[in-house]
PDB file of C-alpha atoms in Angstrom:
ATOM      1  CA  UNK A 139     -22.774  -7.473 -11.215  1.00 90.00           C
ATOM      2  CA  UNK A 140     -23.319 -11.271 -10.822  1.00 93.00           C
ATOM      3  CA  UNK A 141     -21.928 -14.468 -10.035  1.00 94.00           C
ATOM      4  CA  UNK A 142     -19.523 -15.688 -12.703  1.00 92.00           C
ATOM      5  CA  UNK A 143     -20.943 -19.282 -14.022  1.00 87.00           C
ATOM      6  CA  UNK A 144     -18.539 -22.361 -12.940  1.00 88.00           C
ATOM      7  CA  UNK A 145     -15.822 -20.049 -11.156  1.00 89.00           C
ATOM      8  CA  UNK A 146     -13.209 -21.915  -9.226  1.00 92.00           C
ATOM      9  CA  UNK A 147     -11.906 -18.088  -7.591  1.00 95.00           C
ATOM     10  CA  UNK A 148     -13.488 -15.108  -9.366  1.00 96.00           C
ATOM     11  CA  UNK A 149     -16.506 -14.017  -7.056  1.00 96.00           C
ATOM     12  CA  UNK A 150     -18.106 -11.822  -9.520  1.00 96.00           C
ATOM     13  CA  UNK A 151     -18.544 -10.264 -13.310  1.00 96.00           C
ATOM     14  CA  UNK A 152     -19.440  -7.294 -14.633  1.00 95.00           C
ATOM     15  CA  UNK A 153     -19.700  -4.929 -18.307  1.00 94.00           C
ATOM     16  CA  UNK A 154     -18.299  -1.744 -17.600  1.00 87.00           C
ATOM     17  CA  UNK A 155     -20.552   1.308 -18.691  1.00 87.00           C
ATOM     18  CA  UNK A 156     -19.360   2.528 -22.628  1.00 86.00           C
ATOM     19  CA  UNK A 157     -18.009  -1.221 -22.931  1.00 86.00           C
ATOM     20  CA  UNK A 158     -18.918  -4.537 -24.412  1.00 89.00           C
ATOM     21  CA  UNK A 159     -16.291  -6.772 -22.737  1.00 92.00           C
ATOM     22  CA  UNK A 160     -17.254  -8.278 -19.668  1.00 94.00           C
ATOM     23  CA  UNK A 161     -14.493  -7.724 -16.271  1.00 96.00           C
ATOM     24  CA  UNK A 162     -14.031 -10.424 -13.446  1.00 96.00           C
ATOM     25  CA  UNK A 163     -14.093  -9.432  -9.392  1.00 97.00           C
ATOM     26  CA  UNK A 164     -12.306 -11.058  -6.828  1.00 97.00           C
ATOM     27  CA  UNK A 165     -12.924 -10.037  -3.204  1.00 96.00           C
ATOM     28  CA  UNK A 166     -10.399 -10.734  -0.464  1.00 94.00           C
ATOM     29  CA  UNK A 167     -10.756 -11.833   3.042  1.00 93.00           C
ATOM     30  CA  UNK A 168     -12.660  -9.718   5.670  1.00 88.00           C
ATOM     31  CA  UNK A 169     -10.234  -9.988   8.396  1.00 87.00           C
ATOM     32  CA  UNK A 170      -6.573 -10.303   6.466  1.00 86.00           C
ATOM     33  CA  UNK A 171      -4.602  -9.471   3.452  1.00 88.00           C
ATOM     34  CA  UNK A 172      -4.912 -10.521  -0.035  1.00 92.00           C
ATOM     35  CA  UNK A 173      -2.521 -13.213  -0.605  1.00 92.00           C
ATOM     36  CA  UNK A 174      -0.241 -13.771  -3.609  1.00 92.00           C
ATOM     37  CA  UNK A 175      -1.815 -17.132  -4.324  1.00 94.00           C
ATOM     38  CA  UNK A 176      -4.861 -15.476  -4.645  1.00 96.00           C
ATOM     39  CA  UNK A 177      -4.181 -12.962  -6.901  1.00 96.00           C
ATOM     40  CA  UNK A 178      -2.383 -15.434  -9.152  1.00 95.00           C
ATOM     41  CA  UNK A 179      -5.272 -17.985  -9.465  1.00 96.00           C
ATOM     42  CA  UNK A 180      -7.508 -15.336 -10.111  1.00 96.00           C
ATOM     43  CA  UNK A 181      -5.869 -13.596 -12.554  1.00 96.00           C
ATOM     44  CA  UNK A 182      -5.300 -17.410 -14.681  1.00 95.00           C
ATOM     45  CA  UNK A 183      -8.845 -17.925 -14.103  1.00 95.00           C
ATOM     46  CA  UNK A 184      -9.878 -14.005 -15.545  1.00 95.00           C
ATOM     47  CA  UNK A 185      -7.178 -14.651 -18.478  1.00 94.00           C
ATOM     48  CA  UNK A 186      -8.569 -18.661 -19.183  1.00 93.00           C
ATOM     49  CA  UNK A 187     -12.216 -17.099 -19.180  1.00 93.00           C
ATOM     50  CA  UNK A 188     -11.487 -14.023 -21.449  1.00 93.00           C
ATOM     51  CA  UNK A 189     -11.917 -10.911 -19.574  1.00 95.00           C
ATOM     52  CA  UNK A 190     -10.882  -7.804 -20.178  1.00 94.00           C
ATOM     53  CA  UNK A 191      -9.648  -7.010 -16.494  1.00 95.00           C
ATOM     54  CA  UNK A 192      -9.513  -8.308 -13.435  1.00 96.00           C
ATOM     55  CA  UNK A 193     -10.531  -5.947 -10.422  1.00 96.00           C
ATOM     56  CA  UNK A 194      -8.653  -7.326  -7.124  1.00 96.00           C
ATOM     57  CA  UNK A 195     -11.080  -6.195  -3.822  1.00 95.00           C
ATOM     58  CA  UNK A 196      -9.680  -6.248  -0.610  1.00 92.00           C
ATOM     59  CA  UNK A 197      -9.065  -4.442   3.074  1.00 88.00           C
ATOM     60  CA  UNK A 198      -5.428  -5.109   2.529  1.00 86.00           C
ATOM     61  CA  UNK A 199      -3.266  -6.421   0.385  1.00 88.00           C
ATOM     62  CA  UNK A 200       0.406  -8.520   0.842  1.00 85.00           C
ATOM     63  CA  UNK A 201       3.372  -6.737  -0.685  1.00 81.00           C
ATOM     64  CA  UNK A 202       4.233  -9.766  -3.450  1.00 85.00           C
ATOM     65  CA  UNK A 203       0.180  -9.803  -4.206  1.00 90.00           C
ATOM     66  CA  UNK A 204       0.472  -5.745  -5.084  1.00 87.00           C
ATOM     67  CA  UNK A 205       3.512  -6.515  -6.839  1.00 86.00           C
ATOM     68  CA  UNK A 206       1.665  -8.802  -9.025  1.00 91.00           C
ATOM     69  CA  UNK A 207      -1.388  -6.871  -9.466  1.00 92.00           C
ATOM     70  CA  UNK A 208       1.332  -3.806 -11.167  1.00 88.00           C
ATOM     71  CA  UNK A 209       3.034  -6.560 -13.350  1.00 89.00           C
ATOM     72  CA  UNK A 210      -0.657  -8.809 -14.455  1.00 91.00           C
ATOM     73  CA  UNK A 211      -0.794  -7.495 -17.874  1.00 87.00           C
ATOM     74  CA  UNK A 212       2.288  -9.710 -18.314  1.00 86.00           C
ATOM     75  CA  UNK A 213       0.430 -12.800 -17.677  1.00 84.00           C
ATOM     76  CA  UNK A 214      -2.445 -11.733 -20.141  1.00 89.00           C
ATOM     77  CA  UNK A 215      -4.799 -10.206 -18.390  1.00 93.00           C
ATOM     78  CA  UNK A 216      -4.561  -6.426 -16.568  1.00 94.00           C
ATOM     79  CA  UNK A 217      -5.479  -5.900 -12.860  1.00 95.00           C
ATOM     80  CA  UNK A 218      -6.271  -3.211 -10.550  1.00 92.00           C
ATOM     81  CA  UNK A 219      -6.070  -3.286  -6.831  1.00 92.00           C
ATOM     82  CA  UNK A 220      -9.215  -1.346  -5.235  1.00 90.00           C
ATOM     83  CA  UNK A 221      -8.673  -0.450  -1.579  1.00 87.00           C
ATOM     84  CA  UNK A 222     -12.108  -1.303   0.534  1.00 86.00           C
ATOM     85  CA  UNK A 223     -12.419   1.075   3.425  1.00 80.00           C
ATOM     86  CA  UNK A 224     -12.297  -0.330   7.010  1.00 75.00           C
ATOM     87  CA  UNK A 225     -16.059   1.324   7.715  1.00 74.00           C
ATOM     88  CA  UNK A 226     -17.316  -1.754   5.728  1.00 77.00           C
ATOM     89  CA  UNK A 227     -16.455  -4.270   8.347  1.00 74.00           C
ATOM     90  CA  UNK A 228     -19.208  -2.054  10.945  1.00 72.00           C
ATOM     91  CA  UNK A 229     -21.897  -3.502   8.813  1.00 66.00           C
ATOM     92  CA  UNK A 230     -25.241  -2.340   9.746  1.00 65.00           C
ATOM     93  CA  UNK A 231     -23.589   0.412  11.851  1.00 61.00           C
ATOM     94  CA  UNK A 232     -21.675   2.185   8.905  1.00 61.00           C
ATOM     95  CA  UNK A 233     -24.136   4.661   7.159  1.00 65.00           C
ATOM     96  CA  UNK A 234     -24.170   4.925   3.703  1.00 61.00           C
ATOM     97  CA  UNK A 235     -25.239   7.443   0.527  1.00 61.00           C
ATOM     98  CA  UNK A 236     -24.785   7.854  -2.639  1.00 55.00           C
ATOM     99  CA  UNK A 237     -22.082  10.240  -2.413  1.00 57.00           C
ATOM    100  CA  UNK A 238     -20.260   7.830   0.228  1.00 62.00           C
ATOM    101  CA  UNK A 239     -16.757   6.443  -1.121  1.00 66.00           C
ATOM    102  CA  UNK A 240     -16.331   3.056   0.159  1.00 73.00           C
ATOM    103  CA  UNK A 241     -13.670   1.838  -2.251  1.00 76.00           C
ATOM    104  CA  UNK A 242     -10.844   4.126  -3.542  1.00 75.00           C
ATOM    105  CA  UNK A 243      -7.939   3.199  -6.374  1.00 78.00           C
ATOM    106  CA  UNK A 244      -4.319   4.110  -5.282  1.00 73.00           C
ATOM    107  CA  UNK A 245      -0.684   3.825  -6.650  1.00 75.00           C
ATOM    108  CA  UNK A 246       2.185   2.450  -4.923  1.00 79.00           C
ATOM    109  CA  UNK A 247       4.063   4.392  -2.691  1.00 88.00           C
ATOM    110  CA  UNK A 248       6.827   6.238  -4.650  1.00 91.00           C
ATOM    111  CA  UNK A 249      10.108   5.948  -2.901  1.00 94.00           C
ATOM    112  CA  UNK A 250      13.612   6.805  -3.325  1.00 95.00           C
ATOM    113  CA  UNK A 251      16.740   4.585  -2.069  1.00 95.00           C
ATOM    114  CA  UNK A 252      20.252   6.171  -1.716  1.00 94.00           C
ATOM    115  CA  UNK A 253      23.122   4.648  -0.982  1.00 92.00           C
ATOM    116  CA  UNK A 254      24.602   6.834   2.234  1.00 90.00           C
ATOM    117  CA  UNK A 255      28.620   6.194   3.323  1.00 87.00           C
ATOM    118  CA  UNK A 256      29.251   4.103   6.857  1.00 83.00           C
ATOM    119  CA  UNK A 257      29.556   5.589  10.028  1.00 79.00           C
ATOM    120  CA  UNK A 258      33.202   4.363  10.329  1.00 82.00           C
ATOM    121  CA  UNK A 259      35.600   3.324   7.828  1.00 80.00           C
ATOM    122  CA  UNK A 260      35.256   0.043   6.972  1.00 79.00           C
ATOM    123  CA  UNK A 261      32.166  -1.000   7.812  1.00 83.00           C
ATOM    124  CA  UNK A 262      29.479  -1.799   4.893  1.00 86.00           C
ATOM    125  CA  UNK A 263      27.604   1.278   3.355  1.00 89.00           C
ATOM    126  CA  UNK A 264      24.034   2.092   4.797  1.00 92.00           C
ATOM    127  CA  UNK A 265      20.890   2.672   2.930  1.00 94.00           C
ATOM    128  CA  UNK A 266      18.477   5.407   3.444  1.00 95.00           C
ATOM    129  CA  UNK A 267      14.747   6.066   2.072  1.00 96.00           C
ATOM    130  CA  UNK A 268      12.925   8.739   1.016  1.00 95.00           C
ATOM    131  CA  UNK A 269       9.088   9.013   0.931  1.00 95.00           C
ATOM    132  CA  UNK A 270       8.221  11.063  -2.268  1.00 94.00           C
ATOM    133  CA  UNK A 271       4.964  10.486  -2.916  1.00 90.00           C
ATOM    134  CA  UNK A 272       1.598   8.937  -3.430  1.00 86.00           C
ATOM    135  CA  UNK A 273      -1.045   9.530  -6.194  1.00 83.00           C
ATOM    136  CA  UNK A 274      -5.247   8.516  -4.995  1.00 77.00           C
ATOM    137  CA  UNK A 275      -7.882   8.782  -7.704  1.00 75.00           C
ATOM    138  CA  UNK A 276     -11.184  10.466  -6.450  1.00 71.00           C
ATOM    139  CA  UNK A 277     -14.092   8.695  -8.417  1.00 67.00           C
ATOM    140  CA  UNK A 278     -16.233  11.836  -7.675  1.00 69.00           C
ATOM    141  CA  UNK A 279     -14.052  14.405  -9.833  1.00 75.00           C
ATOM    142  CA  UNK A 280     -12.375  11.552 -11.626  1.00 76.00           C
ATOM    143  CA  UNK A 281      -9.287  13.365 -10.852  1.00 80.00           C
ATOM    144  CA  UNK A 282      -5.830  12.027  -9.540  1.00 82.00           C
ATOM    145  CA  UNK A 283      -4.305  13.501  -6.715  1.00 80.00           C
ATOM    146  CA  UNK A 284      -0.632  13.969  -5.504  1.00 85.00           C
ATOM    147  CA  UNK A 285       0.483  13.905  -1.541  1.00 85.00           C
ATOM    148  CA  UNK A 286       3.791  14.520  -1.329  1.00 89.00           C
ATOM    149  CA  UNK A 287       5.711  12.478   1.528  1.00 89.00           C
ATOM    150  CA  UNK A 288       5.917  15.081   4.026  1.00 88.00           C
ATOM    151  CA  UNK A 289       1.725  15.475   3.510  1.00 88.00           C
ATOM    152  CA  UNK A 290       0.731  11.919   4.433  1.00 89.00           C
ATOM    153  CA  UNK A 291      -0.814  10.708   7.837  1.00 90.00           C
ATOM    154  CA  UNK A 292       1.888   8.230   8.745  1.00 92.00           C
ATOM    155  CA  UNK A 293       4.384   6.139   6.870  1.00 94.00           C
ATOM    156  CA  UNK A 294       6.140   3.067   7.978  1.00 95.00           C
ATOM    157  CA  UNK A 295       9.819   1.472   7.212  1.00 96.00           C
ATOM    158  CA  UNK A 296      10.596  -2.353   7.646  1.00 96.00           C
ATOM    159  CA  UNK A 297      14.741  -2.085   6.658  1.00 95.00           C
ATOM    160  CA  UNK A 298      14.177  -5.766   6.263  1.00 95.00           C
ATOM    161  CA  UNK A 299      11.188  -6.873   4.735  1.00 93.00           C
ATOM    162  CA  UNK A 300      11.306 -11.132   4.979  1.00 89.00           C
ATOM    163  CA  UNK A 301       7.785 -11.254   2.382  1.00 83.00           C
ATOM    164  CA  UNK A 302       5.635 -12.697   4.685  1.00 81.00           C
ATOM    165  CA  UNK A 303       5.239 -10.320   7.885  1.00 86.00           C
ATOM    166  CA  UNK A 304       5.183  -6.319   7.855  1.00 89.00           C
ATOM    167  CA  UNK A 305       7.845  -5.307  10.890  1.00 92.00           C
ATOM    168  CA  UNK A 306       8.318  -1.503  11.308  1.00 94.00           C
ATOM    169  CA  UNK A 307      11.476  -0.711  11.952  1.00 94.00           C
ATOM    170  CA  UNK A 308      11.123   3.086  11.733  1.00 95.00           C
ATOM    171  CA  UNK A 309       7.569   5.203  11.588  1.00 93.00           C
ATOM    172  CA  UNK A 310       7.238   8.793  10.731  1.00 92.00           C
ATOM    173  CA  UNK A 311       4.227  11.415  11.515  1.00 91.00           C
ATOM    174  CA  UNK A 312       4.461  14.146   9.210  1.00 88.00           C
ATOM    175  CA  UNK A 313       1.037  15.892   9.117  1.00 82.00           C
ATOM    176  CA  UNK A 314       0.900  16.618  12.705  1.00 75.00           C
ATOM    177  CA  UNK A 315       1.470  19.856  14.780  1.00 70.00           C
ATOM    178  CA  UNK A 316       1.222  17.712  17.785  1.00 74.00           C
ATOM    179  CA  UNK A 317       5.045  17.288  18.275  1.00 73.00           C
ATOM    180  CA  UNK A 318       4.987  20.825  20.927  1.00 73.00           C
ATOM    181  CA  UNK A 319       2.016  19.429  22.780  1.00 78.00           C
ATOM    182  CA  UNK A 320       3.664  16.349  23.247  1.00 76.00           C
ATOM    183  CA  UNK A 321       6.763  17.889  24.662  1.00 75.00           C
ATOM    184  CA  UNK A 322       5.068  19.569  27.332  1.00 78.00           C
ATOM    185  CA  UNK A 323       2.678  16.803  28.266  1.00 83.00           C
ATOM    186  CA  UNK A 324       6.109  14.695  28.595  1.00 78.00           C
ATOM    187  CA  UNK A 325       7.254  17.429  31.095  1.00 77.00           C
ATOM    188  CA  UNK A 326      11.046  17.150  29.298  1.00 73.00           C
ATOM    189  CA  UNK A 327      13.246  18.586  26.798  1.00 74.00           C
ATOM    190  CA  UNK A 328      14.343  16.756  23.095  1.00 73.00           C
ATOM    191  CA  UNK A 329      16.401  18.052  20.880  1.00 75.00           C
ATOM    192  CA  UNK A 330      14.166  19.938  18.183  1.00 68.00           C
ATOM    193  CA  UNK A 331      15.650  17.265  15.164  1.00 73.00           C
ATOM    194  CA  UNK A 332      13.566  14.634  16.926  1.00 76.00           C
ATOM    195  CA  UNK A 333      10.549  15.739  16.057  1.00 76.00           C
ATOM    196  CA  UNK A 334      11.856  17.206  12.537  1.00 77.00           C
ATOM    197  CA  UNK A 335      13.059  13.713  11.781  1.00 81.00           C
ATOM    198  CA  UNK A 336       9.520  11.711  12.849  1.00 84.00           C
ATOM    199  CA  UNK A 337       7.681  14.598  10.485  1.00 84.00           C
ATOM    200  CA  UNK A 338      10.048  14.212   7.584  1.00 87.00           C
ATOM    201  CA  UNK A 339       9.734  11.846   4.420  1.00 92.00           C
ATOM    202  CA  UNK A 340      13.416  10.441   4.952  1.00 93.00           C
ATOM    203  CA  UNK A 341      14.532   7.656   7.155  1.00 94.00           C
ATOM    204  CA  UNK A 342      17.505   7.296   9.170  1.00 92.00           C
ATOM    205  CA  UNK A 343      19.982   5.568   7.539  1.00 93.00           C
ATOM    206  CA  UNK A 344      20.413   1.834   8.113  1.00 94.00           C
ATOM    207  CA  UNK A 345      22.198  -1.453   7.052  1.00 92.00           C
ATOM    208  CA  UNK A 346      20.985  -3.841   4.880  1.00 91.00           C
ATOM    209  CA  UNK A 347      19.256  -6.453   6.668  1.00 90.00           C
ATOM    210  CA  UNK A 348      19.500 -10.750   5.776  1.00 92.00           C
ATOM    211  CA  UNK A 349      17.001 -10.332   3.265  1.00 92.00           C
ATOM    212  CA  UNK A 350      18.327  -7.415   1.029  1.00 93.00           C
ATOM    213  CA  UNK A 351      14.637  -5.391   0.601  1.00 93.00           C
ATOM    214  CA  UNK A 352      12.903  -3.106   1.922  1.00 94.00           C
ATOM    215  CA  UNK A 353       9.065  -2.652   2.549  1.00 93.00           C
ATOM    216  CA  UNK A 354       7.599   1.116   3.178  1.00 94.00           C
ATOM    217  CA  UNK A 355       3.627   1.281   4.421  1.00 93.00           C
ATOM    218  CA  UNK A 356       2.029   4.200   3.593  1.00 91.00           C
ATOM    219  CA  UNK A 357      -1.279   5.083   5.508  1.00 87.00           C
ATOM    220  CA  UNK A 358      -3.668   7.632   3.424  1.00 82.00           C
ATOM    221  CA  UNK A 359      -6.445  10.005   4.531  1.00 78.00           C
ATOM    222  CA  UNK A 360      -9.295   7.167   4.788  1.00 74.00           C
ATOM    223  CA  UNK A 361      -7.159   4.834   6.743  1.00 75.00           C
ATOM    224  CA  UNK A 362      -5.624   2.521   3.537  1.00 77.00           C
ATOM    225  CA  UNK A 363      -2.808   0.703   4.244  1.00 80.00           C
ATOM    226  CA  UNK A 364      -0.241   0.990   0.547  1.00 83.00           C
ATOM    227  CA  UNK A 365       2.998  -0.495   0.785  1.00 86.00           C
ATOM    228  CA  UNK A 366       5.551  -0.891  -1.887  1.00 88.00           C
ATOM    229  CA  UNK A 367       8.695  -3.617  -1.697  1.00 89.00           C
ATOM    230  CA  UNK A 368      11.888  -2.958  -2.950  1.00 91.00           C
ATOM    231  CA  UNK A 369      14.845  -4.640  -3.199  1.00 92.00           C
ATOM    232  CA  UNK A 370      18.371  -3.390  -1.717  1.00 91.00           C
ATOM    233  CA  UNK A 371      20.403  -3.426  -5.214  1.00 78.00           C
TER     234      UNK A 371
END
């Protein structure tokens, strides 16, 4: 890798292994999400210079900015979104080898929205949202995997995503066998679909909020924060 010559956003540039045709870098912020602007300049920039793809490098990403990264081919040039693990921001106290896996390649969240009736007669419909999925690819067997939703560390809801700010709204546990443990340490009795609700990959149904879309965070095994926006329609 090296600097790109007279680069207004790109950071880097690179010739991929079996390939002639150079691909452009661009790294995010350390402390922050890649923004949409970003992601648009560089991808003009990557598509005004000629490269073959542009590789998008970040700790976390905006919803519209991932949404762009899917759609770049459109606007000439395809993208990927590689997820930087948190470890990186230790710096001298993160420990690394060959076989470590600092940066990973994920999918969007796969969801499912239903339409579910209102609670009383007359009132609007609700919505409801079902986790079904998430595909990783694991550069050391070049293999993708599948999690299914009721397999992932945590996923979050915002029934109103505004485009700007993440608000959870609902948040869901499902690999956990702590929900027993945390009964007794609470000294009190729930009722058992509580805890089968907060481990499941399906929300509780809800109304459609000012801005008519939803947002739904999905946290992996290494900590990545994926989330996938969706409008109500």
């Amino acid at each position: 890798m090296r600097p790109p010559a007279k680069a207004l956003v790109l950071n880097a540039e690179a010739v991929l292994t079996g390939s002639t045709e150079p691909v452009a870098f661009v790294f995010g912020p350390e402390h922050g999400a890649i923004s949409e602007q970003l992601v648009y300049q560089a991808l003009k920039e990557a598509d005004r210079k000629n490269y073959a793809r542009l590789f998008v490098v970040g700790f976390a990403i905006e919803g519209n900015a991932r949404l762009l990264v899917e759609q770049s081919a459109e606007m000439g040039v395809p993208a990927t979104y590689v997820q930087a693990t948190p470890d990186l921001v230790m710096g001298s106290l993160l420990k690394t080898t060959r076989a470590s896996q600092v940066f990973s390649v994920a999918g969007l969240p796969d969801i499912k929205i239903t339409k579910v009736p209102p609670a009383t007669a007359g009132d609007p419909h609700r919505w409801q949202v079902q986790l079904v999925g998430l595909d990783v690819f694991d550069p050391a067997s070049m293999m993708t995997s599948h999690t299914t939703g009721t397999d992932v560390p945590a996923w979050l809801l915002d029934s109103d995503y505004n485009g700007r700010v993440f608000r959870a709204t609902q948040a869901f546990f499902p690999r956990t066998g702590a929900w027993e443990a945390m009964q007794k340490a609470l000294k009190a009795q729930f009722e058992p679909g509580v805890f089968d609700h907060l481990s499941g990959d399906t929300s509780a149904p809800f109304y459609a909020g000012e801005h008519q879309q939803i947002a739904v965070k999905v946290i992996d095994d290494r900590g990545n924060e994926l989330i996938v926006v969706k409008p109500l329609s």
